[in-house]
PDB file of C-alpha atoms in Angstrom:
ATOM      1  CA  UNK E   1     -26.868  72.548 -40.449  1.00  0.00           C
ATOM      2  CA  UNK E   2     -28.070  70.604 -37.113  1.00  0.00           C
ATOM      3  CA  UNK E   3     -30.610  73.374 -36.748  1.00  0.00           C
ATOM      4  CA  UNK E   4     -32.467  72.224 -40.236  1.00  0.00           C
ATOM      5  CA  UNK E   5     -31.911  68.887 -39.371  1.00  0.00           C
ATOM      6  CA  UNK E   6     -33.596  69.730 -36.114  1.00  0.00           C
ATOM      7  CA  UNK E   7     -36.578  70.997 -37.837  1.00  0.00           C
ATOM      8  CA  UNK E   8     -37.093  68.283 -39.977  1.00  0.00           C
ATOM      9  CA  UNK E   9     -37.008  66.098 -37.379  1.00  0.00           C
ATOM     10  CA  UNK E  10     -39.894  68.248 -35.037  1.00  0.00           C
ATOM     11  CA  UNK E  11     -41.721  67.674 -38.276  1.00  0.00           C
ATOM     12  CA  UNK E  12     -41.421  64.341 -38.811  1.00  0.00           C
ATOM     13  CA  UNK E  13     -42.593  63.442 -35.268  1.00  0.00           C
ATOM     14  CA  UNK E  14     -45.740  65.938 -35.630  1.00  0.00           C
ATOM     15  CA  UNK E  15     -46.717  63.796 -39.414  1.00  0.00           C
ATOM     16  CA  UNK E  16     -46.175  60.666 -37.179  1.00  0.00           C
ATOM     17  CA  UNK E  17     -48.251  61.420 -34.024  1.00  0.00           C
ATOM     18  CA  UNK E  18     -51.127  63.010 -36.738  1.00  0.00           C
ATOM     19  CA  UNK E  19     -50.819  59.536 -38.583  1.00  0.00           C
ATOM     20  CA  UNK E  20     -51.229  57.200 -35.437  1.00  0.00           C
ATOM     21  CA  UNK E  21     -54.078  58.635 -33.482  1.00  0.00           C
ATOM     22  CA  UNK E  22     -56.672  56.193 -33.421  1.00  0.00           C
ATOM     23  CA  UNK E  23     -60.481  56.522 -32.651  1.00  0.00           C
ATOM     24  CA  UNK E  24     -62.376  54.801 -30.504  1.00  0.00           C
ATOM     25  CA  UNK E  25     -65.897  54.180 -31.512  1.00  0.00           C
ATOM     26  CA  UNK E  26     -68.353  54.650 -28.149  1.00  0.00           C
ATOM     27  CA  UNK E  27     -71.914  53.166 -28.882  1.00  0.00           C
ATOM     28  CA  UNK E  28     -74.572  52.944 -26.220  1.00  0.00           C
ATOM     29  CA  UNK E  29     -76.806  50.307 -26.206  1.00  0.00           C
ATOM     30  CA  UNK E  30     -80.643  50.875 -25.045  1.00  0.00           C
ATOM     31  CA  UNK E  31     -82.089  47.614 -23.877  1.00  0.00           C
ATOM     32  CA  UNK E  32     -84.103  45.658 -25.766  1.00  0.00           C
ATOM     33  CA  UNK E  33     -87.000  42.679 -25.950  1.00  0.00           C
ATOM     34  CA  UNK E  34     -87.533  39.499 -27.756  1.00  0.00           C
ATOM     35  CA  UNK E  35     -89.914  41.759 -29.834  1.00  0.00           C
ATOM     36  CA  UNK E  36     -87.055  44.251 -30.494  1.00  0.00           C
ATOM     37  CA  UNK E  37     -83.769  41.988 -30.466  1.00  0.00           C
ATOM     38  CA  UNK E  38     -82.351  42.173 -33.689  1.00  0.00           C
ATOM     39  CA  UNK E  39     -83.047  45.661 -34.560  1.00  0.00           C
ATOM     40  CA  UNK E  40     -80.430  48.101 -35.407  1.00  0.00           C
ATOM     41  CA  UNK E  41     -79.105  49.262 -32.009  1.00  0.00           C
ATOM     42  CA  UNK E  42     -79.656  46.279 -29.458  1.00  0.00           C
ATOM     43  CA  UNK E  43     -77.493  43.740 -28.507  1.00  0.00           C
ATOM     44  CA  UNK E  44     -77.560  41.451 -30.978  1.00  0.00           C
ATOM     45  CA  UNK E  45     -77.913  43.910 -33.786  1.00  0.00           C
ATOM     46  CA  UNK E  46     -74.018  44.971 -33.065  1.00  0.00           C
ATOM     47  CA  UNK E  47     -72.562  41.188 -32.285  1.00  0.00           C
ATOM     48  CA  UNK E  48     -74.611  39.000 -34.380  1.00  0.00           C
ATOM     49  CA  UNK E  49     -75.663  40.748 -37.350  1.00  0.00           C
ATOM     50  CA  UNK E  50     -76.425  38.893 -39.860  1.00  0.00           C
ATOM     51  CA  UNK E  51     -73.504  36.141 -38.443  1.00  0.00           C
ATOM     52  CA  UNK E  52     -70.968  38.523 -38.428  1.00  0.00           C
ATOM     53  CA  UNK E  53     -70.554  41.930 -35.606  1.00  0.00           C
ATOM     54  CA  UNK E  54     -71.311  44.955 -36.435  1.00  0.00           C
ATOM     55  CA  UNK E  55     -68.638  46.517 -34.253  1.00  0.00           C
ATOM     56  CA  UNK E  56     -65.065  47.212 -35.516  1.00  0.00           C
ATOM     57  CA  UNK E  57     -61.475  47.665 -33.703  1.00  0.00           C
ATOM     58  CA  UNK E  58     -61.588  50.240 -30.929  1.00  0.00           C
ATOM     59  CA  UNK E  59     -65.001  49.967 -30.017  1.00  0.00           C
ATOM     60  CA  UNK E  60     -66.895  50.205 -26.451  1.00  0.00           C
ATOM     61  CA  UNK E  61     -70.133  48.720 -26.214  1.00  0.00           C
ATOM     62  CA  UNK E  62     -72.085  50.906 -23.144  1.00  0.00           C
ATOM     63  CA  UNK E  63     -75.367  48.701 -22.430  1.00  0.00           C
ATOM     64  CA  UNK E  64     -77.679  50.254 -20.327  1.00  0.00           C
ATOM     65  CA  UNK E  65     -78.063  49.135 -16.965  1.00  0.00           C
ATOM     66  CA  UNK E  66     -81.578  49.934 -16.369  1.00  0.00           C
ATOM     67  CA  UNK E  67     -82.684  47.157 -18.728  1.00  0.00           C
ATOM     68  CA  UNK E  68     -82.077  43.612 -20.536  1.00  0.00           C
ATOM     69  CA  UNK E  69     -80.433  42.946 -23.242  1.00  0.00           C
ATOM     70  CA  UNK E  70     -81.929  40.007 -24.945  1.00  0.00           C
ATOM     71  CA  UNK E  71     -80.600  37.421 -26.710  1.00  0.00           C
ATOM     72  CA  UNK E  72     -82.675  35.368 -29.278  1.00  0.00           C
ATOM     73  CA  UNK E  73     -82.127  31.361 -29.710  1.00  0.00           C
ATOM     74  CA  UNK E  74     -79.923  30.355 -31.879  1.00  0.00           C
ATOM     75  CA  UNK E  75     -77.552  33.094 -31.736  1.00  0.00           C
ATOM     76  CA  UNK E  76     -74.201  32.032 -30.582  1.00  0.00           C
ATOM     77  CA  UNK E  77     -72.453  35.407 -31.650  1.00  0.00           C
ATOM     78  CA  UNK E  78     -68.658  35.014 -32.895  1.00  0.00           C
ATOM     79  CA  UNK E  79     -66.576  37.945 -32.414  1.00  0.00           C
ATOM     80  CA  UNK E  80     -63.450  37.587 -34.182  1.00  0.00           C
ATOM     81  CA  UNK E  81     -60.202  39.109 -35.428  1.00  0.00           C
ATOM     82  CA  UNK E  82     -60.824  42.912 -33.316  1.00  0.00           C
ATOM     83  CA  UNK E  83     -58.760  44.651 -31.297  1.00  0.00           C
ATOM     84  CA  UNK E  84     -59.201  47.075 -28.340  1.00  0.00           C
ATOM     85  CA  UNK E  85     -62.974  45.860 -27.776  1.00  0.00           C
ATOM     86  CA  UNK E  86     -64.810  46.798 -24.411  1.00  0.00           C
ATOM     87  CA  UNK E  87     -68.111  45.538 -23.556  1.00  0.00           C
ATOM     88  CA  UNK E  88     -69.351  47.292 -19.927  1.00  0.00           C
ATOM     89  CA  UNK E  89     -72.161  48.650 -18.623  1.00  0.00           C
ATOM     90  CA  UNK E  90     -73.109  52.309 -18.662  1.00  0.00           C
ATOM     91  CA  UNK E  91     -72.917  52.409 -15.218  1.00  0.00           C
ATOM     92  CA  UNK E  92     -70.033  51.826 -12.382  1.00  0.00           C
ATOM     93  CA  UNK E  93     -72.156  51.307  -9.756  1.00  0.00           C
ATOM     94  CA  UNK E  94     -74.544  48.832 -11.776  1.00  0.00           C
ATOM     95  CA  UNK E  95     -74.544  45.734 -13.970  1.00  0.00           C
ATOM     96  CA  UNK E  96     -76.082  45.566 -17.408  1.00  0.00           C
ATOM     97  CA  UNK E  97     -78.276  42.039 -17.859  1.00  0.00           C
ATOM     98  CA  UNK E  98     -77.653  40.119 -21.004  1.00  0.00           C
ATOM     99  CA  UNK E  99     -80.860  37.596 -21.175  1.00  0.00           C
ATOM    100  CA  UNK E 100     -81.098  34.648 -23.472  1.00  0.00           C
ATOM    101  CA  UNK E 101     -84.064  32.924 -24.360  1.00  0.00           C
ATOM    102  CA  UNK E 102     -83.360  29.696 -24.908  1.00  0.00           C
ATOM    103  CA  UNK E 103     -85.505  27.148 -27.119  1.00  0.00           C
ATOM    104  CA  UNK E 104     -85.292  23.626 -26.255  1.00  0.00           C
ATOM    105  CA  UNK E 105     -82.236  22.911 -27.798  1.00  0.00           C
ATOM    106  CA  UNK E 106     -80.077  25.993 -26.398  1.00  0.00           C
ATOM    107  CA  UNK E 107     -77.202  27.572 -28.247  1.00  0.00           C
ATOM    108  CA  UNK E 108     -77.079  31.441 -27.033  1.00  0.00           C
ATOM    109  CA  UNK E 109     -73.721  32.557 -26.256  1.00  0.00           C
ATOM    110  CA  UNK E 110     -70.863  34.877 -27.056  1.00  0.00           C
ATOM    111  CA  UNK E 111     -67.801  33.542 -28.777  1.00  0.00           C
ATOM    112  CA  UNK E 112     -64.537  35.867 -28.800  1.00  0.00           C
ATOM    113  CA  UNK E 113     -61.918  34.272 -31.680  1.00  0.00           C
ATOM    114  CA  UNK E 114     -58.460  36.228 -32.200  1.00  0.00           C
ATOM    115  CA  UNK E 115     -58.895  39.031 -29.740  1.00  0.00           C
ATOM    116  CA  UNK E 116     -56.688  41.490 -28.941  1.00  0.00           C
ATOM    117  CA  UNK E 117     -57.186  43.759 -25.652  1.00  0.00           C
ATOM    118  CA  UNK E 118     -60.980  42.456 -24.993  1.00  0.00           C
ATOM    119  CA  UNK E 119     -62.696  43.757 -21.947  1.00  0.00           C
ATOM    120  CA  UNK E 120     -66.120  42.503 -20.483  1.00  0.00           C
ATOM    121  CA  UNK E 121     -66.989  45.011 -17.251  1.00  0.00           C
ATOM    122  CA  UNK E 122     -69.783  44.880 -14.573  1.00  0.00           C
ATOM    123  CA  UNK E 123     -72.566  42.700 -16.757  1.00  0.00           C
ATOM    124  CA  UNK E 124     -74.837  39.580 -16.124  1.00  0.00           C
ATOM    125  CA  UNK E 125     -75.483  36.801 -18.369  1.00  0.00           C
ATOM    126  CA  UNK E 126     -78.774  34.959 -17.411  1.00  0.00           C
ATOM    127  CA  UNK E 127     -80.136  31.360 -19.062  1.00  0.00           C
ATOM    128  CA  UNK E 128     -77.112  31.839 -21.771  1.00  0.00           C
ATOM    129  CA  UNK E 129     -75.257  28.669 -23.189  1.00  0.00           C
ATOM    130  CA  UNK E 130     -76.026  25.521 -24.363  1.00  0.00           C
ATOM    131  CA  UNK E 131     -74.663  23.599 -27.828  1.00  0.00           C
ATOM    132  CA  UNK E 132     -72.291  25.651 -29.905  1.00  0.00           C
ATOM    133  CA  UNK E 133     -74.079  25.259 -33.524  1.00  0.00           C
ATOM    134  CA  UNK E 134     -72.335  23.483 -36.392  1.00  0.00           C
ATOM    135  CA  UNK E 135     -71.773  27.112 -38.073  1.00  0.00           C
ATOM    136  CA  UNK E 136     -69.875  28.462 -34.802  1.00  0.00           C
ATOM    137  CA  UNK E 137     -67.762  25.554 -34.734  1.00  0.00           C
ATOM    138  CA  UNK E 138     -66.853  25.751 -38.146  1.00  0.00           C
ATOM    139  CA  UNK E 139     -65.321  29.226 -37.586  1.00  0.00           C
ATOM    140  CA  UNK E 140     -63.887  28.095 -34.165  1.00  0.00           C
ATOM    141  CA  UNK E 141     -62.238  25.323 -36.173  1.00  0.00           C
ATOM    142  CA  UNK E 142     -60.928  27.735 -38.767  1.00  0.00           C
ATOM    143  CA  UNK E 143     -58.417  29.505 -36.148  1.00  0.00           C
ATOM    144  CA  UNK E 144     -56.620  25.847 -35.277  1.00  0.00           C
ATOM    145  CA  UNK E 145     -58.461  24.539 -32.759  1.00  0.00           C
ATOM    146  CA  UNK E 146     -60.480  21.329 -32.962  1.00  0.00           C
ATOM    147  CA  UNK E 147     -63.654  21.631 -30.982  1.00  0.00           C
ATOM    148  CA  UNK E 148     -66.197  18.381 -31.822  1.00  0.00           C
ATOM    149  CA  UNK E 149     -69.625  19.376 -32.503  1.00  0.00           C
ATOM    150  CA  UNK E 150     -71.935  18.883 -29.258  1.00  0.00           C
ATOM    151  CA  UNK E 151     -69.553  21.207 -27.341  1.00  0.00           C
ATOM    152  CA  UNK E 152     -71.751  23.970 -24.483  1.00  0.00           C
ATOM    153  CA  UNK E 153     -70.515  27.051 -23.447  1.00  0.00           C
ATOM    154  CA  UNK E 154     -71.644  30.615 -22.651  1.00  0.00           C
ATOM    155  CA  UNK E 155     -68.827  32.343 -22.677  1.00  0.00           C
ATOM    156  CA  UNK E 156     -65.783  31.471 -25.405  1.00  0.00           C
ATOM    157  CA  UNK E 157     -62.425  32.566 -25.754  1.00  0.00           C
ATOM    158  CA  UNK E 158     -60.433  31.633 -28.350  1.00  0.00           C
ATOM    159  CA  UNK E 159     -56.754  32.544 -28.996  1.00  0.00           C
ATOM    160  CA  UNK E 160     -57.830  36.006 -27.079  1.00  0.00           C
ATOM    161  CA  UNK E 161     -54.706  38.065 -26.009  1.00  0.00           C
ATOM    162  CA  UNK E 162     -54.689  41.268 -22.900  1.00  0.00           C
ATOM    163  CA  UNK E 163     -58.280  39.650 -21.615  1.00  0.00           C
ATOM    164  CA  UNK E 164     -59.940  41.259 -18.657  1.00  0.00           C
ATOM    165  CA  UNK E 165     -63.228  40.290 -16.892  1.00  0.00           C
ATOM    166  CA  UNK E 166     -64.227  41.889 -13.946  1.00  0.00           C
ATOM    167  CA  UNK E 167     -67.920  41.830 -12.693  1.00  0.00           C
ATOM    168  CA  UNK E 168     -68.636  39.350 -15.147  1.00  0.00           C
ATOM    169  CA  UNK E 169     -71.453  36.537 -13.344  1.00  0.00           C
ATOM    170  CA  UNK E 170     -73.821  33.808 -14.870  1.00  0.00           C
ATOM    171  CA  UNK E 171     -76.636  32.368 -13.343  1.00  0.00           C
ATOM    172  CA  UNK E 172     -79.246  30.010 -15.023  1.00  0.00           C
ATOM    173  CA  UNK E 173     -76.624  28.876 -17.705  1.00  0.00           C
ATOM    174  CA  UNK E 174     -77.295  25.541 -19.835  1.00  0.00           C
TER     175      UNK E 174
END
């Protein structure tokens, strides 16, 4: 009798480990232009489509390092409820440069709302930032925080759990 049991068992634990394996979703990201910014595979194509991401839970962003990623005005991207999200350049050895072109009234930045294991590697945010738009801070507001309107930022995270930056740098910011 144990041995059945046994078997069962050896079973069960192959249904569960077939069950749980999760994929991870690699996308690499050639660089892109003002002329070129929101098409289907830059940048802002994958964070700020169309207000919402494009990206899904296990997914690493790879932006090339040999050229920008732009940014059009007006776009302060909210990333919200993900998990296991990486956003890094292709390359070790270099950064990948996130440019935003900023109007007169600036509001260019990434927001990250209900994250879970978020990772921004080796990358460079240049003339980012600026006034969060009425929009954004409606669905900041939604996760129970108050942020007034007129708040700046180039960089937000909100209620973000397991959080690394490393290589992260801004210059130019507004």
């Amino acid at each position: 009798v144990p041995a059945v049991y046994h078997k069962m068992l050896v079973y069960t634990i192959v249904l569960v480990a077939l069950f749980s394996t999760v994929i991870t979703i690699v996308i690499d990201v050639p660089g892109s232009t003002v002329d070129n910014a929101t098409s289907p595979g830059s940048l802002q194509y994958y964070l700020c489509a169309n207000g919402s991401t494009a990206i899904t839970h296990h997914s690493i962003l790879h932006l090339s390092s040999s050229s920008h990623h732009t940014i059009l005005p007006g776009h302060f991207c909210l990333i919200a409820h993900l998990s296991n999200v990486t956003i890094t350049s292709d390359s070790s050895d270099n950064i990948a440069h996130i440019v935003c072109h900023n109007a007169t009234a600036p509001t260019t930045g990434l927001g990250f709302i209900n994250m879970t294991h978020l990772t921004l590697h080796n990358l460079h945010f240049s003339h980012c930032g600026g006034t969060i738009s009425s929009e954004s801070v409606s669905s900041i507001n939604e996760s129970r925080i108050y942020f007034p309107p007129g708040q700046t930022a180039v960089l937000l995270f909100n209620h973000c759990h397991h959080l690394t930056i490393c290589g992260v740098s801004v210059d130019g910011q507004y």
